[in-house]
Every structure is written in C-alpha cells, then in structure tokens.
Amino acid sequence: MADTTLLRHGDVTAAVDPRHWRVLLQSLRATFSTPDFTTAAAFVSRIAAAADEANHHPDVVLRWGQVTVTTTSHDAGGLTQRDVDLAETVSAIADELGVTGDAQRSEMLEIAIDALDIPAVQPFWAAVMAYDVTSDDEVTDPAGIGPAIWFQQMEEPRPQRNRIHFDITVGHDQAEERIAAAIAAGGHLVSDDRAPAFTVLADAEGNEVCVCTWQARDSS
C-alpha cells in the first residue's frame, strides 16, 4: 500500500535538490532547460520509465528548450515521500543528461474571482473553460495545463465594475457548443457583434469572458 503520510512543506524543501525543485500549491515542480529537442525527449522518456518503475507518475510538459515536471500524491492530497523520492530520481537523470534547472521558471498561475454567491457562478466557469469542479471554491483544468480558478467569498457588492476578464480560444468548430454550455450553466450573452472572432459572455455576477476563434480576424 502506498504511503499517504503528508510531509511538511519545509521538510520537503529541505529534502529536494534546490537547483531544481520548488514546493508550489501542494505540489513539487521543477523546470529544466534543454539544449535541443532530442535531449528534451530523451529526458522525458527517462522520467516516464522511472515513474512507471516507482508507480508514481508526475505531470510532464515538454516544450522547445524546456521540460516542466510536477509531482504530487493525489491520493494523499499533498506531498509524500513518494514525491521526494521521484524528485531525487528526476534530478539524477537531469545530471546524467546534462540538463540544467531553471527554478525561476517554476511557477503556477491561479485566477481568483470574488463572488457574492459562489454556487451561482462556479458552474459557469467550469462550463466555459471545460474545467472540472474540484472543490466548493475551485475549478481546474483536467489536462493540468491551464491555471486553476478559485472563488473568494465577498461580503458585500462593489460599486465599480468587476475587472476580471478571460479570453478562451477554442477550435472554430467548438465555439458554439462552448457558448451554449456556458449559458446553460447560468451565464448570459453580452455581445456577439464580433463573432466568430470573439463572443462576449458573462456569469451571473457580470464577470466576463470572450470565447474566441481564428475566424473573422485579420490573419484568417
């Protein structure tokens, strides 16, 4: 049975290689710079093999010149010894391949929305972003790529307009379905004057999002 004992963040920080790893939002993340795509692919392949051997699988994002590795113990709801051990293994592989850490690039983006009635607006954001509802005050990208959106309780209305705004670009053949889902989840149409380039929607409290496509633009 897997060890689900949660570790203190300070202990995890002290246990992992500081050239590579940072504790971020119940996860360990390392970003590595790679000299070429072949090396990056080899690095990812080695990580995959090590993860299978450990039966503990991180999220790995491969981009030109960069590999980002994020690990957490989902069954424990945070960091365990499995994550520390995997981090040590990944760091050893990086050293063998001559891959260097880029700790300044390890970060996570969250978007906060102040809301008077969180249950009224949360389904809208899950629908328009195609996210999962993961708690009473959060929705997250099931692919693990996009930023999490969390909802902060407001005690009273603000007199000024809420300035939170998102642009979500989708495939041109997916826009109508996404718009319909968002409206069904409690949103409303603000403007479709520039559709299909972008359609402006808003949730029940007026927070706006544009559903965008490549169509009807200068570069189309």
mmCIF file of C-alpha atoms in Angstrom:
data_model
loop_
_atom_site.group_PDB
_atom_site.id
_atom_site.type_symbol
_atom_site.label_atom_id
_atom_site.label_comp_id
_atom_site.label_asym_id
_atom_site.label_seq_id
_atom_site.Cartn_x
_atom_site.Cartn_y
_atom_site.Cartn_z
ATOM 1 C CA MET A 1 0.000 0.000 0.000
ATOM 2 C CA ALA A 2 1.285 3.451 -0.936
ATOM 3 C CA ASP A 3 2.471 5.696 1.856
ATOM 4 C CA THR A 4 -0.029 8.564 2.161
ATOM 5 C CA THR A 5 1.677 10.341 5.058
ATOM 6 C CA LEU A 6 1.739 14.034 4.241
ATOM 7 C CA LEU A 7 5.057 15.818 4.641
ATOM 8 C CA ARG A 8 5.562 19.354 5.860
ATOM 9 C CA HIS A 9 6.481 21.756 3.109
ATOM 10 C CA GLY A 10 9.602 22.862 4.949
ATOM 11 C CA ASP A 11 10.780 19.272 5.220
ATOM 12 C CA VAL A 12 10.130 18.668 1.531
ATOM 13 C CA THR A 13 12.013 21.825 0.590
ATOM 14 C CA ALA A 14 14.979 20.710 2.658
ATOM 15 C CA ALA A 15 14.925 17.225 1.170
ATOM 16 C CA VAL A 16 14.895 18.035 -2.553
ATOM 17 C CA ASP A 17 17.567 19.451 -4.845
ATOM 18 C CA PRO A 18 17.333 23.267 -4.635
ATOM 19 C CA ARG A 19 18.760 23.621 -8.124
ATOM 20 C CA HIS A 20 15.561 22.140 -9.479
ATOM 21 C CA TRP A 21 12.560 21.831 -7.187
ATOM 22 C CA ARG A 22 10.109 24.204 -5.558
ATOM 23 C CA VAL A 23 7.056 23.487 -3.436
ATOM 24 C CA LEU A 24 4.049 25.131 -5.048
ATOM 25 C CA LEU A 25 0.390 24.650 -4.090
ATOM 26 C CA GLN A 26 0.676 21.164 -2.623
ATOM 27 C CA SER A 27 2.981 20.108 -5.465
ATOM 28 C CA LEU A 28 6.656 19.876 -6.314
ATOM 29 C CA ARG A 29 7.622 21.482 -9.591
ATOM 30 C CA ALA A 30 10.915 21.684 -11.463
ATOM 31 C CA THR A 31 11.598 23.388 -14.761
ATOM 32 C CA PHE A 32 14.605 22.303 -16.797
ATOM 33 C CA SER A 33 16.330 23.979 -19.732
ATOM 34 C CA THR A 34 17.366 21.617 -22.524
ATOM 35 C CA PRO A 35 19.898 22.317 -25.286
ATOM 36 C CA ASP A 36 17.828 20.690 -28.027
ATOM 37 C CA PHE A 37 14.583 18.824 -28.600
ATOM 38 C CA THR A 38 16.275 15.433 -28.824
ATOM 39 C CA THR A 39 17.745 15.832 -25.352
ATOM 40 C CA ALA A 40 14.404 17.022 -24.010
ATOM 41 C CA ALA A 41 12.633 13.995 -25.476
ATOM 42 C CA ALA A 42 15.241 11.644 -24.043
ATOM 43 C CA PHE A 43 14.830 13.306 -20.664
ATOM 44 C CA VAL A 44 11.067 12.829 -20.765
ATOM 45 C CA SER A 45 11.483 9.199 -21.816
ATOM 46 C CA ARG A 46 13.786 8.509 -18.876
ATOM 47 C CA ILE A 47 11.355 10.213 -16.488
ATOM 48 C CA ALA A 48 8.491 8.097 -17.825
ATOM 49 C CA ALA A 49 10.423 4.880 -17.288
ATOM 50 C CA ALA A 50 11.366 5.889 -13.752
ATOM 51 C CA ALA A 51 7.779 6.854 -12.971
ATOM 52 C CA ASP A 52 6.483 3.505 -14.175
ATOM 53 C CA GLU A 53 9.067 1.714 -12.058
ATOM 54 C CA ALA A 54 8.050 3.730 -8.996
ATOM 55 C CA ASN A 55 4.339 3.535 -9.830
ATOM 56 C CA HIS A 56 4.150 7.250 -9.161
ATOM 57 C CA HIS A 57 3.518 9.440 -12.168
ATOM 58 C CA PRO A 58 4.181 13.181 -12.461
ATOM 59 C CA ASP A 59 2.772 15.658 -14.929
ATOM 60 C CA VAL A 60 5.388 16.400 -17.587
ATOM 61 C CA VAL A 61 5.186 19.266 -20.080
ATOM 62 C CA LEU A 62 7.647 19.265 -22.977
ATOM 63 C CA ARG A 63 8.250 22.492 -24.877
ATOM 64 C CA TRP A 64 11.058 23.680 -27.089
ATOM 65 C CA GLY A 65 14.043 24.143 -24.805
ATOM 66 C CA GLN A 66 12.104 23.369 -21.642
ATOM 67 C CA VAL A 67 10.689 20.463 -19.652
ATOM 68 C CA THR A 68 8.480 21.055 -16.619
ATOM 69 C CA VAL A 69 7.852 18.253 -14.136
ATOM 70 C CA THR A 70 5.182 18.473 -11.437
ATOM 71 C CA THR A 71 4.515 15.793 -8.857
ATOM 72 C CA THR A 72 2.009 15.420 -6.041
ATOM 73 C CA SER A 73 0.340 12.489 -4.288
ATOM 74 C CA HIS A 74 -3.267 12.856 -5.338
ATOM 75 C CA ASP A 75 -4.455 10.072 -3.076
ATOM 76 C CA ALA A 76 -2.991 11.906 -0.083
ATOM 77 C CA GLY A 77 -3.954 15.416 -1.105
ATOM 78 C CA GLY A 78 -0.410 16.772 -0.981
ATOM 79 C CA LEU A 79 3.245 15.817 -0.845
ATOM 80 C CA THR A 80 4.529 12.484 0.419
ATOM 81 C CA GLN A 81 7.832 10.643 0.442
ATOM 82 C CA ARG A 82 6.931 9.297 -2.994
ATOM 83 C CA ASP A 83 7.224 12.804 -4.387
ATOM 84 C CA VAL A 84 10.549 13.431 -2.672
ATOM 85 C CA ASP A 85 11.909 10.128 -3.991
ATOM 86 C CA LEU A 86 10.710 10.846 -7.512
ATOM 87 C CA ALA A 87 12.224 14.321 -7.389
ATOM 88 C CA GLU A 88 15.567 12.833 -6.403
ATOM 89 C CA THR A 89 15.383 10.393 -9.300
ATOM 90 C CA VAL A 90 14.481 13.111 -11.810
ATOM 91 C CA SER A 91 17.333 15.302 -10.589
ATOM 92 C CA ALA A 92 19.777 12.396 -11.040
ATOM 93 C CA ILE A 93 18.539 11.830 -14.599
ATOM 94 C CA ALA A 94 18.930 15.538 -15.340
ATOM 95 C CA ASP A 95 22.531 15.462 -14.153
ATOM 96 C CA GLU A 96 23.288 12.383 -16.247
ATOM 97 C CA LEU A 97 21.935 14.091 -19.359
ATOM 98 C CA GLY A 98 23.494 17.468 -18.620
ATOM 99 C CA VAL A 99 20.093 19.129 -18.264
ATOM 100 C CA THR A 100 20.089 22.224 -16.054
ATOM 101 C CA GLY A 101 17.421 23.518 -13.709
ATOM 102 C CA ASP A 102 15.672 26.826 -14.245
ATOM 103 C CA ALA A 103 13.975 27.331 -10.887
ATOM 104 C CA GLN A 104 12.810 30.860 -11.712
ATOM 105 C CA ARG A 105 10.533 29.416 -14.361
ATOM 106 C CA SER A 106 8.757 27.117 -11.924
ATOM 107 C CA GLU A 107 5.503 28.818 -11.078
ATOM 108 C CA MET A 108 1.756 28.184 -11.050
ATOM 109 C CA LEU A 109 -0.913 30.640 -12.029
ATOM 110 C CA GLU A 110 -4.241 30.863 -10.238
ATOM 111 C CA ILE A 111 -7.067 33.196 -11.080
ATOM 112 C CA ALA A 112 -9.222 34.459 -8.243
ATOM 113 C CA ILE A 113 -12.784 35.652 -8.658
ATOM 114 C CA ASP A 114 -14.505 37.486 -5.833
ATOM 115 C CA ALA A 115 -18.133 36.379 -5.689
ATOM 116 C CA LEU A 116 -21.164 37.035 -3.523
ATOM 117 C CA ASP A 117 -22.784 33.727 -4.486
ATOM 118 C CA ILE A 118 -20.103 31.174 -5.346
ATOM 119 C CA PRO A 119 -22.537 28.332 -6.211
ATOM 120 C CA ALA A 120 -24.184 30.607 -8.778
ATOM 121 C CA VAL A 121 -21.002 31.454 -10.686
ATOM 122 C CA GLN A 122 -18.832 28.361 -10.266
ATOM 123 C CA PRO A 123 -20.758 26.163 -12.772
ATOM 124 C CA PHE A 124 -20.470 28.863 -15.433
ATOM 125 C CA TRP A 125 -16.681 28.959 -15.208
ATOM 126 C CA ALA A 126 -16.436 25.184 -15.210
ATOM 127 C CA ALA A 127 -18.543 25.064 -18.370
ATOM 128 C CA VAL A 128 -16.971 27.903 -20.358
ATOM 129 C CA MET A 129 -13.424 26.729 -19.608
ATOM 130 C CA ALA A 130 -14.282 22.994 -19.869
ATOM 131 C CA TYR A 131 -12.867 22.574 -16.354
ATOM 132 C CA ASP A 132 -13.696 20.154 -13.560
ATOM 133 C CA VAL A 133 -15.265 21.271 -10.304
ATOM 134 C CA THR A 134 -12.663 20.061 -7.799
ATOM 135 C CA SER A 135 -13.914 21.690 -4.593
ATOM 136 C CA ASP A 136 -16.575 24.064 -3.314
ATOM 137 C CA ASP A 137 -14.455 27.036 -4.351
ATOM 138 C CA GLU A 138 -12.289 25.865 -7.260
ATOM 139 C CA VAL A 139 -12.373 24.611 -10.833
ATOM 140 C CA THR A 140 -9.316 23.158 -12.558
ATOM 141 C CA ASP A 141 -8.147 22.111 -15.999
ATOM 142 C CA PRO A 142 -8.416 18.307 -16.320
ATOM 143 C CA ALA A 143 -5.371 18.411 -18.616
ATOM 144 C CA GLY A 144 -3.332 20.149 -15.914
ATOM 145 C CA ILE A 145 -2.205 22.899 -18.275
ATOM 146 C CA GLY A 146 -4.416 25.908 -17.644
ATOM 147 C CA PRO A 147 -4.492 27.945 -14.434
ATOM 148 C CA ALA A 148 -6.827 26.959 -11.642
ATOM 149 C CA ILE A 149 -9.696 29.324 -10.932
ATOM 150 C CA TRP A 150 -10.763 29.789 -7.351
ATOM 151 C CA PHE A 151 -13.574 31.788 -5.866
ATOM 152 C CA GLN A 152 -13.185 34.135 -2.914
ATOM 153 C CA GLN A 153 -16.257 34.974 -0.895
ATOM 154 C CA MET A 154 -17.328 38.622 -0.966
ATOM 155 C CA GLU A 155 -19.355 40.041 1.915
ATOM 156 C CA GLU A 156 -20.900 42.954 0.020
ATOM 157 C CA PRO A 157 -21.143 44.207 -3.578
ATOM 158 C CA ARG A 158 -18.547 46.514 -5.067
ATOM 159 C CA PRO A 159 -19.790 49.732 -6.652
ATOM 160 C CA GLN A 160 -17.352 49.528 -9.554
ATOM 161 C CA ARG A 161 -17.483 47.044 -12.393
ATOM 162 C CA ASN A 162 -15.603 43.803 -11.827
ATOM 163 C CA ARG A 163 -12.491 43.887 -13.993
ATOM 164 C CA ILE A 164 -11.788 40.168 -14.232
ATOM 165 C CA HIS A 165 -11.633 39.150 -17.865
ATOM 166 C CA PHE A 166 -10.632 35.991 -19.716
ATOM 167 C CA ASP A 167 -10.033 35.169 -23.353
ATOM 168 C CA ILE A 168 -10.548 31.478 -24.057
ATOM 169 C CA THR A 169 -9.589 30.475 -27.575
ATOM 170 C CA VAL A 170 -11.183 27.267 -28.852
ATOM 171 C CA GLY A 171 -11.376 25.390 -32.145
ATOM 172 C CA HIS A 172 -13.657 27.155 -34.610
ATOM 173 C CA ASP A 173 -15.977 24.136 -34.618
ATOM 174 C CA GLN A 174 -16.203 24.058 -30.811
ATOM 175 C CA ALA A 175 -17.204 27.634 -30.097
ATOM 176 C CA GLU A 176 -20.961 27.280 -30.440
ATOM 177 C CA GLU A 177 -21.046 24.267 -28.124
ATOM 178 C CA ARG A 178 -18.879 26.021 -25.530
ATOM 179 C CA ILE A 179 -21.038 29.139 -25.638
ATOM 180 C CA ALA A 180 -24.224 27.118 -25.251
ATOM 181 C CA ALA A 181 -22.799 25.212 -22.284
ATOM 182 C CA ALA A 182 -21.750 28.415 -20.544
ATOM 183 C CA ILE A 183 -25.176 29.998 -20.988
ATOM 184 C CA ALA A 184 -26.860 26.810 -19.757
ATOM 185 C CA ALA A 185 -24.629 26.958 -16.661
ATOM 186 C CA GLY A 186 -26.017 30.327 -15.625
ATOM 187 C CA GLY A 187 -24.228 32.737 -17.937
ATOM 188 C CA HIS A 188 -25.603 35.184 -20.455
ATOM 189 C CA LEU A 189 -24.627 36.730 -23.781
ATOM 190 C CA VAL A 190 -23.117 40.206 -23.549
ATOM 191 C CA SER A 191 -22.239 40.719 -27.198
ATOM 192 C CA ASP A 192 -21.805 38.670 -30.362
ATOM 193 C CA ASP A 193 -21.087 41.689 -32.558
ATOM 194 C CA ARG A 194 -17.613 40.350 -33.387
ATOM 195 C CA ALA A 195 -18.488 36.659 -33.573
ATOM 196 C CA PRO A 196 -16.999 34.311 -34.581
ATOM 197 C CA ALA A 197 -13.757 36.186 -33.816
ATOM 198 C CA PHE A 198 -14.973 36.517 -30.263
ATOM 199 C CA THR A 199 -18.229 36.304 -28.349
ATOM 200 C CA VAL A 200 -18.530 38.086 -25.008
ATOM 201 C CA LEU A 201 -20.287 36.184 -22.231
ATOM 202 C CA ALA A 202 -20.695 36.890 -18.534
ATOM 203 C CA ASP A 203 -21.530 34.888 -15.452
ATOM 204 C CA ALA A 204 -24.400 35.638 -13.069
ATOM 205 C CA GLU A 205 -22.413 38.455 -11.428
ATOM 206 C CA GLY A 206 -21.088 40.093 -14.589
ATOM 207 C CA ASN A 207 -17.572 38.613 -14.765
ATOM 208 C CA GLU A 208 -16.783 38.500 -18.468
ATOM 209 C CA VAL A 209 -15.113 36.006 -20.767
ATOM 210 C CA CYS A 210 -14.562 36.047 -24.517
ATOM 211 C CA VAL A 211 -14.919 32.785 -26.411
ATOM 212 C CA CYS A 212 -12.503 33.291 -29.303
ATOM 213 C CA THR A 213 -11.683 31.583 -32.603
ATOM 214 C CA TRP A 214 -9.325 32.308 -35.504
ATOM 215 C CA GLN A 215 -12.222 33.160 -37.775
ATOM 216 C CA ALA A 216 -13.105 36.689 -38.920
ATOM 217 C CA ARG A 217 -9.709 38.056 -37.953
ATOM 218 C CA ASP A 218 -7.106 39.934 -39.971
ATOM 219 C CA SER A 219 -4.901 36.842 -40.130
ATOM 220 C CA SER A 220 -7.658 34.425 -41.095
#
